[in-house]
Coordinates of C-alpha atoms and ligand atoms in Angstrom, one line a residue:
X1 CA 26.4 -12.1 -18.5
X2 CA 24.8 -9.3 -20.3
X3 CA 21.1 -8.8 -20.1
X4 CA 20.3 -9.4 -23.6
X5 CA 21.9 -13.0 -23.3
X6 CA 19.8 -13.9 -20.2
X7 CA 16.8 -13.2 -21.7
X8 CA 17.6 -15.0 -25.2
X9 CA 18.5 -17.7 -22.6
X10 CA 15.3 -17.7 -20.5
X11 CA 12.9 -17.5 -23.3
X12 CA 14.9 -20.3 -25.2
X13 CA 14.5 -22.2 -21.6
X14 CA 11.0 -21.4 -21.5
X15 CA 9.8 -21.8 -25.1
X16 CA 11.6 -25.1 -25.3
X17 CA 10.0 -26.5 -22.3
X18 CA 6.4 -25.9 -23.3
X19 CA 7.6 -27.0 -26.8
X20 CA 9.1 -30.2 -25.7
X21 CA 6.0 -30.6 -23.2
X22 CA 3.5 -30.5 -26.0
X23 CA 5.3 -32.6 -28.8
X24 CA 6.4 -35.1 -26.3
X25 CA 2.5 -35.6 -25.0
X26 CA 1.3 -35.6 -28.7
X27 CA 4.1 -38.5 -29.2
X28 CA 2.8 -40.3 -26.1
X29 CA -0.8 -40.3 -26.9
X30 CA -0.6 -41.2 -30.6
X31 CA 2.0 -44.0 -30.0
X32 CA -0.5 -45.4 -26.9
X33 CA -3.5 -45.0 -29.0
X34 CA -1.9 -46.9 -32.1
X35 CA -0.1 -50.1 -30.0
X36 CA -3.6 -50.1 -27.9
X37 CA -5.5 -50.3 -31.3
X38 CA -3.3 -53.1 -32.5
X39 CA -3.6 -55.0 -29.3
X40 CA -7.3 -54.7 -29.4
X41 CA -7.7 -55.8 -33.0
X42 CA -5.6 -59.0 -31.7
X43 CA -8.0 -59.8 -28.8
X44 CA -11.0 -59.1 -30.9
X45 CA -9.7 -62.0 -33.4
X46 CA -8.6 -64.2 -31.0
X47 CA -11.6 -64.4 -28.8
X48 CA -13.9 -64.6 -32.2
X49 CA -11.6 -67.7 -33.4
X50 CA -12.0 -69.0 -30.0
X51 CA -15.5 -69.0 -29.4
X52 CA -16.0 -70.6 -33.2
X53 CA -13.4 -73.2 -32.1
X54 CA -15.0 -73.9 -28.7
X55 CA -18.1 -74.0 -29.9
X56 CA -17.2 -76.9 -32.6
X57 CA -15.7 -78.8 -29.7
X58 CA -18.5 -78.7 -27.7
X59 CA -20.5 -80.0 -30.5
X60 CA -18.6 -82.8 -30.5
X61 CA -15.4 -82.0 -32.9
X62 CA -12.0 -82.0 -32.2
X63 CA -9.5 -79.1 -32.7
X64 CA -7.4 -81.0 -35.2
X65 CA -10.5 -81.1 -37.2
X66 CA -11.9 -77.9 -36.9
X67 CA -12.8 -76.7 -40.4
X68 CA -12.9 -73.0 -39.4
X69 CA -11.6 -70.8 -41.8
X70 CA -8.8 -68.6 -40.9
X71 CA -8.1 -67.2 -44.3
X72 CA -10.5 -64.2 -43.8
X73 CA -8.2 -62.9 -40.8
X74 CA -5.3 -62.5 -42.9
X75 CA -7.3 -59.7 -44.4
X76 CA -7.0 -57.5 -41.2
X77 CA -3.2 -57.7 -41.2
X78 CA -3.3 -60.7 -38.4
X79 CA -1.5 -64.1 -39.1
X80 CA -3.0 -66.5 -36.8
X81 CA -1.9 -69.9 -36.0
X82 CA -3.4 -73.1 -33.7
X83 CA -1.5 -75.3 -31.8
X84 CA -2.3 -78.3 -29.9
X85 CA -2.0 -78.2 -25.8
X86 CA 1.4 -79.3 -26.3
X87 CA 2.3 -76.6 -29.0
X88 CA 2.3 -78.5 -32.1
X89 CA 1.2 -77.1 -35.4
X90 CA -2.7 -77.7 -36.3
X91 CA -3.5 -74.7 -38.6
X92 CA -2.7 -71.1 -39.8
X93 CA -3.9 -68.3 -42.2
X94 CA -2.6 -66.7 -44.5
X95 CA 0.6 -65.2 -43.4
X96 CA 0.3 -61.5 -44.7
X97 CA 3.8 -60.2 -43.8
X98 CA 5.5 -63.3 -44.0
X99 CA 5.9 -63.4 -40.0
X100 CA 8.1 -66.1 -38.6
X101 CA 6.6 -68.8 -37.0
X102 CA 7.6 -67.6 -33.7
X103 CA 8.1 -70.2 -30.9
X104 CA 5.1 -70.2 -28.1
X105 CA 6.4 -68.4 -25.6
X106 CA 6.3 -69.6 -22.1
X107 CA 3.1 -68.4 -20.6
X108 CA 3.8 -69.0 -17.5
X109 CA 6.2 -66.4 -17.3
X110 CA 4.1 -63.9 -19.0
X111 CA 2.2 -61.6 -16.7
X112 CA -0.4 -60.9 -19.6
X113 CA -1.4 -63.2 -22.5
X114 CA 0.1 -60.4 -24.9
X115 CA 3.8 -60.4 -26.3
X116 CA 6.2 -58.4 -27.9
X117 CA 9.1 -60.0 -30.2
X118 CA 11.6 -58.5 -32.6
X119 CA 12.3 -60.5 -35.9
X120 CA 16.0 -59.4 -37.1
X121 CA 14.5 -59.3 -40.7
X122 CA 10.9 -58.4 -40.4
X123 CA 11.1 -56.1 -37.5
X124 CA 8.7 -56.0 -34.0
X125 CA 5.5 -58.3 -34.0
X126 CA 2.8 -58.3 -31.2
X127 CA 1.6 -61.6 -30.5
X128 CA -1.4 -62.5 -28.3
X129 CA -1.7 -66.3 -27.0
X130 CA -5.1 -67.4 -26.1
X131 CA -5.9 -70.9 -24.5
X132 CA -8.6 -73.0 -26.1
X133 CA -10.9 -74.7 -23.6
X134 CA -12.7 -77.9 -23.7
X135 CA -14.9 -77.8 -20.1
X136 CA -11.9 -77.5 -17.8
X137 CA -9.2 -78.4 -20.3
X138 CA -6.9 -76.3 -22.6
X139 CA -7.0 -78.3 -25.7
X140 CA -4.8 -76.2 -27.6
X141 CA -3.7 -72.2 -28.2
X142 CA -4.4 -69.7 -30.4
X143 CA -1.4 -67.5 -31.3
X144 CA -2.4 -63.9 -33.1
X145 CA 0.3 -62.0 -34.5
X146 CA 0.5 -58.6 -36.0
X147 CA 3.3 -56.6 -37.5
X148 CA 4.1 -53.3 -35.7
X149 CA 6.5 -52.3 -38.5
X150 CA 4.5 -49.7 -40.1
X151 CA 3.6 -48.1 -36.8
X152 CA 7.1 -48.2 -35.7
X153 CA 8.0 -46.7 -39.0
X154 CA 5.6 -43.8 -38.5
X155 CA 6.4 -43.3 -35.0
X156 CA 10.1 -43.0 -36.2
X157 CA 9.4 -40.4 -38.8
X158 CA 6.9 -38.5 -36.3
X159 CA 10.2 -38.5 -33.7
X160 CA 12.3 -36.9 -36.5
X161 CA 9.5 -34.5 -37.4
X162 CA 9.3 -33.3 -33.6
X163 CA 13.1 -33.3 -33.5
X164 CA 13.2 -31.0 -36.5
X165 CA 10.1 -28.7 -35.2
X166 CA 11.7 -28.4 -31.9
X167 CA 14.9 -27.3 -33.1
X168 CA 13.3 -25.0 -35.9
X169 CA 10.9 -23.4 -32.8
X170 CA 14.3 -23.0 -30.5
X171 CA 16.2 -21.8 -32.9
X172 CA 13.3 -18.7 -34.2
X173 CA 12.7 -18.4 -30.0
X174 CA 16.2 -17.5 -29.9
X175 CA 16.4 -15.3 -32.6
X176 CA 13.1 -13.5 -32.2
X177 CA 13.9 -12.9 -28.6
X178 CA 17.6 -11.7 -29.7
X179 CA 15.9 -9.3 -31.5
X180 CA 13.8 -8.0 -29.2
X181 CA 16.0 -7.7 -26.5
X182 CA 18.3 -6.0 -28.5
X183 CA 15.7 -3.5 -29.5
X184 CA 14.3 -3.1 -26.2
X185 CA 17.8 -2.7 -24.5
X186 CA 18.8 -0.1 -27.4
X187 CA 17.1 2.9 -25.0
X188 CA 19.1 1.6 -22.0
X189 CA 21.8 1.6 -24.2
X190 CA 21.6 5.1 -25.2
X191 CA 21.4 6.3 -21.8
X192 CA 24.3 4.2 -20.5
X193 CA 26.3 5.9 -23.4
X194 CA 25.2 9.1 -22.1
X195 CA 26.2 8.6 -18.4
X196 CA 29.5 7.2 -19.4
X197 CA 30.0 10.2 -21.6
X198 CA 29.4 12.4 -18.7
X199 CA 31.4 10.4 -16.1
X200 CA 34.6 11.1 -18.6
X201 CA 33.8 14.7 -19.5
X202 CA 32.0 15.9 -16.6
X203 CA 29.5 17.7 -19.2
X204 CA 26.2 18.2 -17.1
X205 CA 24.9 19.9 -20.1
X206 CA 24.5 16.9 -22.5
X207 CA 20.6 14.9 -22.5
X208 CA 19.7 11.7 -23.8
X209 CA 18.1 11.8 -27.4
X210 CA 15.6 9.1 -27.1
X211 CA 13.5 9.1 -30.1
X212 CA 11.5 5.9 -29.1
X213 CA 8.4 5.2 -28.5
X214 CA 6.3 6.9 -25.5
X215 CA 7.0 3.6 -23.1
X216 CA 8.9 2.6 -19.5
X217 CA 12.4 3.6 -21.6
X218 CA 11.4 7.0 -22.8
X219 CA 10.1 7.8 -19.1
X220 CA 13.7 6.8 -17.8
X221 CA 15.3 8.7 -20.5
X222 CA 12.8 11.6 -19.4
X223 CA 13.6 11.2 -15.8
X224 CA 17.6 10.8 -16.4
X225 CA 17.2 14.1 -18.6
X226 CA 15.4 15.7 -15.4
X227 CA 18.0 14.3 -13.0
X228 CA 21.1 15.8 -15.3
X229 CA 19.0 19.4 -15.4
X230 CA 19.0 19.6 -11.9
X231 CA 22.6 18.2 -11.7
X232 CA 23.5 20.5 -14.1
X233 CA 21.8 23.6 -11.8
X234 CA 23.5 22.4 -9.1
X235 CA 26.9 22.0 -10.6
X236 CA 26.6 25.8 -12.3
X237 CA 25.3 27.4 -8.7
X238 CA 27.9 25.6 -7.2
X239 CA 30.3 27.1 -9.4
X240 CA 28.8 30.1 -9.3
X241 CA 28.8 30.1 -5.5
X242 CA 32.6 29.3 -5.1
X243 CA 33.3 32.0 -8.0
X244 CA 31.2 34.8 -5.9
X245 CA 32.7 33.9 -2.4
X246 CA 36.6 33.9 -3.7
X247 CA 35.6 37.3 -5.2
X248 CA 33.8 38.7 -2.0
X249 CA 36.7 37.3 -0.2
X250 CA 39.6 38.9 -2.4
X251 CA 38.1 42.7 -1.6
X252 CA 38.8 42.9 2.1
X253 CA 42.1 40.9 1.9
X254 CA 43.3 43.3 -0.8
X255 CA 42.4 46.4 1.2
X256 CA 44.1 44.6 4.4
X257 CA 47.1 43.6 2.7
X258 CA 47.4 46.9 0.9
X259 CA 46.9 49.2 4.3
X260 CA 49.7 46.6 5.8
X261 CA 52.1 47.4 2.8
X262 CA 51.7 51.3 3.3
X263 CA 52.2 50.7 7.1
X264 CA 55.4 48.8 6.4
X265 CA 57.2 50.7 3.7
X266 CA 56.3 54.3 4.8
X267 CA 58.1 55.1 8.2
X268 CA 56.8 58.7 8.8
X269 CA 53.0 58.3 8.6
X270 CA 51.0 60.9 10.8
X271 CA 49.1 59.6 13.8
X272 CA 46.1 60.8 12.6
X273 CA 46.6 58.8 9.4
X274 CA 47.7 56.0 11.0
X275 CA 44.5 55.8 13.0
X276 CA 42.4 56.0 9.5
X277 CA 44.4 53.0 7.9
X278 CA 44.2 50.9 11.2
X279 CA 40.5 52.0 11.4
X280 CA 40.2 50.6 7.7
X281 CA 42.1 47.6 8.0
X282 CA 39.9 46.5 11.2
X283 CA 36.7 47.4 9.4
X284 CA 37.6 45.2 6.3
X285 CA 38.6 42.6 8.8
X286 CA 35.3 42.4 10.7
X287 CA 33.5 42.5 7.1
X288 CA 35.8 39.2 6.0
X289 CA 34.8 37.4 9.3
X290 CA 31.3 38.0 8.6
X291 CA 31.5 37.3 5.4
X292 CA 33.4 33.9 6.5
X293 CA 30.5 33.3 9.3
X294 CA 27.8 33.6 6.4
X295 CA 29.3 31.2 4.2
X296 CA 29.7 28.9 7.0
X297 CA 26.3 29.4 7.9
X298 CA 25.3 28.1 4.4
X299 CA 27.7 25.4 4.1
X300 CA 25.8 24.1 7.0
X301 CA 22.4 24.9 5.4
X302 CA 23.6 22.7 2.3
X303 CA 24.9 20.0 4.5
X304 CA 21.3 19.5 5.7
X305 CA 22.8 19.2 9.5
X306 CA 20.9 18.5 12.0
X307 CA 19.7 21.3 14.4
X308 CA 18.7 21.4 17.8
X309 CA 15.2 22.4 18.3
X310 CA 13.5 23.9 21.5
X311 CA 10.7 26.1 22.6
X312 CA 11.6 30.0 21.9
X313 CA 10.7 33.0 22.9
X314 CA 10.4 35.4 20.4
X315 CA 9.7 38.4 22.5
X316 CA 12.7 37.7 24.8
X317 CA 14.9 37.4 21.1
X318 CA 13.5 40.6 20.2
X319 CA 14.4 42.8 23.1
X320 CA 18.0 41.4 23.0
X321 CA 18.3 42.1 19.6
X322 CA 16.8 45.7 19.9
X323 CA 19.3 46.5 22.5
X324 CA 22.2 44.9 20.3
X325 CA 21.1 47.3 17.5
X326 CA 20.9 50.8 20.1
X327 CA 24.3 50.1 20.6
X328 CA 25.4 50.8 16.8
X329 CA 26.3 53.7 15.3
X330 CA 23.1 54.5 13.1
X331 CA 21.4 57.5 12.2
X332 CA 17.9 56.1 12.3
X333 CA 14.9 55.9 15.1
X334 CA 14.2 52.1 16.3
X335 CA 10.6 51.2 17.8
X336 CA 10.2 47.9 18.9
X337 CA 6.8 46.3 20.2
X338 CA 6.2 42.7 21.4
X339 CA 3.7 40.9 23.0
X340 CA 4.1 39.2 26.5
X341 CA 5.3 35.7 25.0
X342 CA 5.7 34.7 21.7
X343 CA 6.4 30.9 21.8
X344 CA 7.6 29.1 18.9
X345 CA 9.4 25.9 18.3
X346 CA 13.0 26.4 17.0
X347 CA 16.5 26.9 17.5
X348 CA 17.4 30.1 19.5
X349 CA 20.5 30.9 17.8
X350 CA 19.0 30.5 14.1
X351 CA 16.4 32.4 15.0
X352 CA 18.3 35.2 16.4
X353 CA 20.5 35.5 13.7
X354 CA 17.5 35.8 11.3
X355 CA 16.0 38.8 13.4
X356 CA 19.4 40.4 13.3
X357 CA 19.8 39.9 9.5
X358 CA 16.0 41.6 9.0
X359 CA 17.3 44.3 11.6
X360 CA 20.7 44.9 9.9
X361 CA 19.0 45.2 6.2
X362 CA 16.5 47.5 7.8
X363 CA 19.2 50.0 9.1
X364 CA 21.7 49.4 6.3
X365 CA 18.9 50.5 3.7
X366 CA 17.1 53.3 5.3
X367 CA 18.6 56.9 4.8
X368 CA 19.4 59.1 8.1
X369 CA 16.2 60.3 10.0
X370 CA 14.1 57.4 8.8
X371 CA 12.5 55.2 11.1
X372 CA 12.5 51.4 11.7
X373 CA 9.9 49.3 13.1
X374 CA 10.4 45.8 14.6
X375 CA 7.7 43.5 16.2
X376 CA 7.1 40.1 17.5
X377 CA 3.5 39.4 17.2
X378 CA 0.7 36.9 17.8
X379 CA -2.5 36.0 15.8
X380 CA -5.2 33.3 15.9
X381 CA -2.8 30.6 14.0
X382 CA 0.6 31.9 13.6
X383 CA 3.2 34.0 15.7
X384 CA 5.6 36.0 13.8
X385 CA 8.0 38.9 13.6
X386 CA 8.2 41.8 11.3
X387 CA 10.5 44.0 10.5
X388 CA 9.5 47.6 8.9
X389 CA 11.6 50.5 7.5
X390 CA 10.7 53.8 5.8
X391 CA 14.1 53.2 3.8
X392 CA 14.7 53.1 0.0
X393 CA 12.5 50.2 -0.7
X394 CA 13.1 47.3 -3.3
X395 CA 12.3 47.4 -6.9
X396 CA 9.7 45.1 -8.0
X397 CA 12.2 43.6 -10.4
X398 CA 14.4 43.2 -7.8
X399 CA 11.9 41.4 -5.4
X400 CA 12.0 37.7 -6.7
X401 CA 15.7 37.9 -6.5
X402 CA 16.6 39.1 -3.2
X403 CA 16.9 35.6 -1.7
X404 CA 19.3 34.9 -3.9
X405 CA 22.9 34.3 -2.6
X406 CA 25.3 37.3 -3.5
X407 CA 22.2 39.2 -4.8
X408 CA 22.4 42.7 -4.5
X409 CA 20.1 45.4 -6.1
X410 CA 21.3 48.3 -7.8
X411 CA 20.0 50.7 -5.9
X412 CA 21.2 48.9 -2.8
X413 CA 24.9 48.9 -3.9
X414 CA 24.6 52.6 -4.8
X415 CA 23.1 53.3 -1.0
X416 CA 25.7 51.1 0.7
X417 CA 28.8 49.7 -0.3
X418 CA 28.7 47.1 2.6
X419 CA 27.2 43.6 2.3
X420 CA 27.5 40.8 0.1
X421 CA 24.0 39.5 -0.8
X422 CA 23.9 36.7 1.8
X423 CA 21.8 37.8 4.7
X424 CA 18.7 36.8 3.2
X425 CA 19.5 33.7 1.4
X426 CA 20.3 32.6 5.3
X427 CA 16.9 34.1 6.4
X428 CA 15.2 32.3 4.0
X429 CA 16.9 29.0 4.9
X430 CA 16.6 29.4 8.8
X431 CA 12.5 30.2 7.8
X432 CA 12.1 27.2 5.9
X433 CA 13.8 25.2 8.6
X434 CA 11.5 26.3 11.1
X435 CA 8.1 25.4 8.6
X436 CA 7.6 29.1 8.2
X437 CA 7.0 31.4 5.4
X438 CA 8.3 35.3 4.7
X439 CA 6.7 38.0 2.6
X440 CA 8.2 41.1 1.6
X441 CA 6.2 44.1 1.0
X442 CA 8.0 47.4 -0.7
X443 CA 7.4 50.5 -2.4
X444 CA 10.7 52.1 -4.1
X445 CA 11.5 55.3 -2.3
X446 CA 8.9 54.4 0.8
X447 CA 10.1 51.6 2.6
X448 CA 9.9 48.1 2.9
X449 CA 8.1 45.5 5.1
X450 CA 9.5 41.9 5.9
X451 CA 6.9 39.8 7.8
X452 CA 8.1 36.0 8.8
X453 CA 5.3 33.7 9.9
X454 CA 6.2 30.7 12.2
X455 CA 4.3 28.1 14.0
X456 CA 2.6 29.0 17.1
X457 CA 2.8 26.7 20.2
X458 CA -0.3 26.5 21.8
X459 CA -0.6 27.0 25.8
Ligands
LIG1 N1 15.4 46.6 4.2 C1 15.4 46.8 2.8 N2 15.2 47.6 2.2 C2 15.8 47.6 0.8 N3 16.0 46.6 0.4 C3 16.3 45.5 1.0 C4 16.1 45.5 2.2 N4 16.4 44.4 2.6 C5 17.0 43.7 1.7 N5 17.1 44.5 0.5 C6 17.7 44.1 -0.6 O1 17.9 42.7 -0.5 C7 19.2 42.3 -1.2 C8 20.0 41.2 -0.7 O2 19.7 41.6 1.2 P1 20.5 40.7 1.8 O3 20.6 41.0 3.3 O4 20.7 38.9 1.3 O5 22.1 41.2 1.4 P2 22.9 42.3 1.9 O6 22.3 43.0 3.0 O7 23.2 43.3 0.8 O8 24.1 41.9 2.1 P3 24.6 40.9 3.3 O9 23.2 41.1 4.5 O10 25.1 39.4 3.0 O11 25.7 41.6 4.4 C9 19.9 43.3 -0.7 O12 21.1 43.7 -1.3 C10 18.8 44.7 -1.2 O13 18.6 45.1 -2.6
LIG2 MG1 21.7 41.7 4.5

């Protein structure tokens, strides 16, 4: 069932219930007080007549001789009949509404001396029967009657009025809440239409155009737009990532295929050329496997895979990395310094990968004869690693981008054709995973200094 219909039904139900409760109580109070008033009139008159009659009997008269005038009671719309003890007529007042001379009810069956009877022609009557006593003997009965026709008619009219007001009220409540629900939900409709359009077309560049007042719905629209923006960013960067990755993979594959074609087609290649072609092919294969390993690291980062952490000695890692680099074919001098035990909490493989990324960059972007310094250090609150070089440096305009995936500065491209721009984005992920941060200071043409700060383990 649509929300709009549900809201309308609920408000109709609540409003109808309230309206019914109010009108029914008004009706009940009104009718009870009206009928009670009739009983009060009857009882007042009956008691008065009884008092007069009993007084006359006491003074020696008899009921049949009572000269008591009943006419004046007809003014109150009450018809009074006096009967003797066996129910025979003695006297009667004027009959104001031509009330039928109702037979005396069987008093033994009546719980109270009040009784309602219906005359087919004149409608309902209320009757009160009061015994007249002479000492301890009932000598007669006063039968007082009043017509309920007027009250019945007025209450019937009131009933119709209540019915009409309740129906009109319900109709107005239904129309009002239908209109209000429509107005309130129109924003939701706009949002759902946009969501549907996006689902069909995958156009994350769409936005919800909500022009209503500043309320919860405008907030929802705003949040929805923010979500769309981040989805769009993720979608675009995903596409870019795939485009870059396939482009980067194509280059080494093309070289490898070309080299293999040459080897297959040409039979008499001189041995030294053969060695060169094979060496070239091997380099490209190594480059490709490094690229694939980097892509895998980033895929793991994106998947938010859980990483096993333990206590890691950064000095030990630096020592290992230094001896690995010393074995590389390089034209720069390397100096490594470490304090005895620089302990942090982390993943040993990833931290070693971080050190290798920084060291590899330093070696790659430092021209022949340059100097590289690697260090693992401790200060009062942190422990850290540092990779400083006297290399080509980084232009201040490139600095904000070097941690982006596939970003390589112009000067880096000119200096070295190797590399695909993934190293530092992996480094950043590793540092953030360990709750640390990375700071770069660099002067173009003079060198760069990468400092990583990690949480320290207190001994
Ligand atoms: N030590 C450095 N000296 C000068 N520039 C650097 C240094 N380290 C990084 N850069 C700059 O930052 C860019 C990004 O570095 P990153 O390590 O991510 O990629 P890469 O070294 O080009 O390729 P990859 O590491 O994926 O093989 C580099 O292209 C270079 O412009
Ligand atoms: Mg690199």
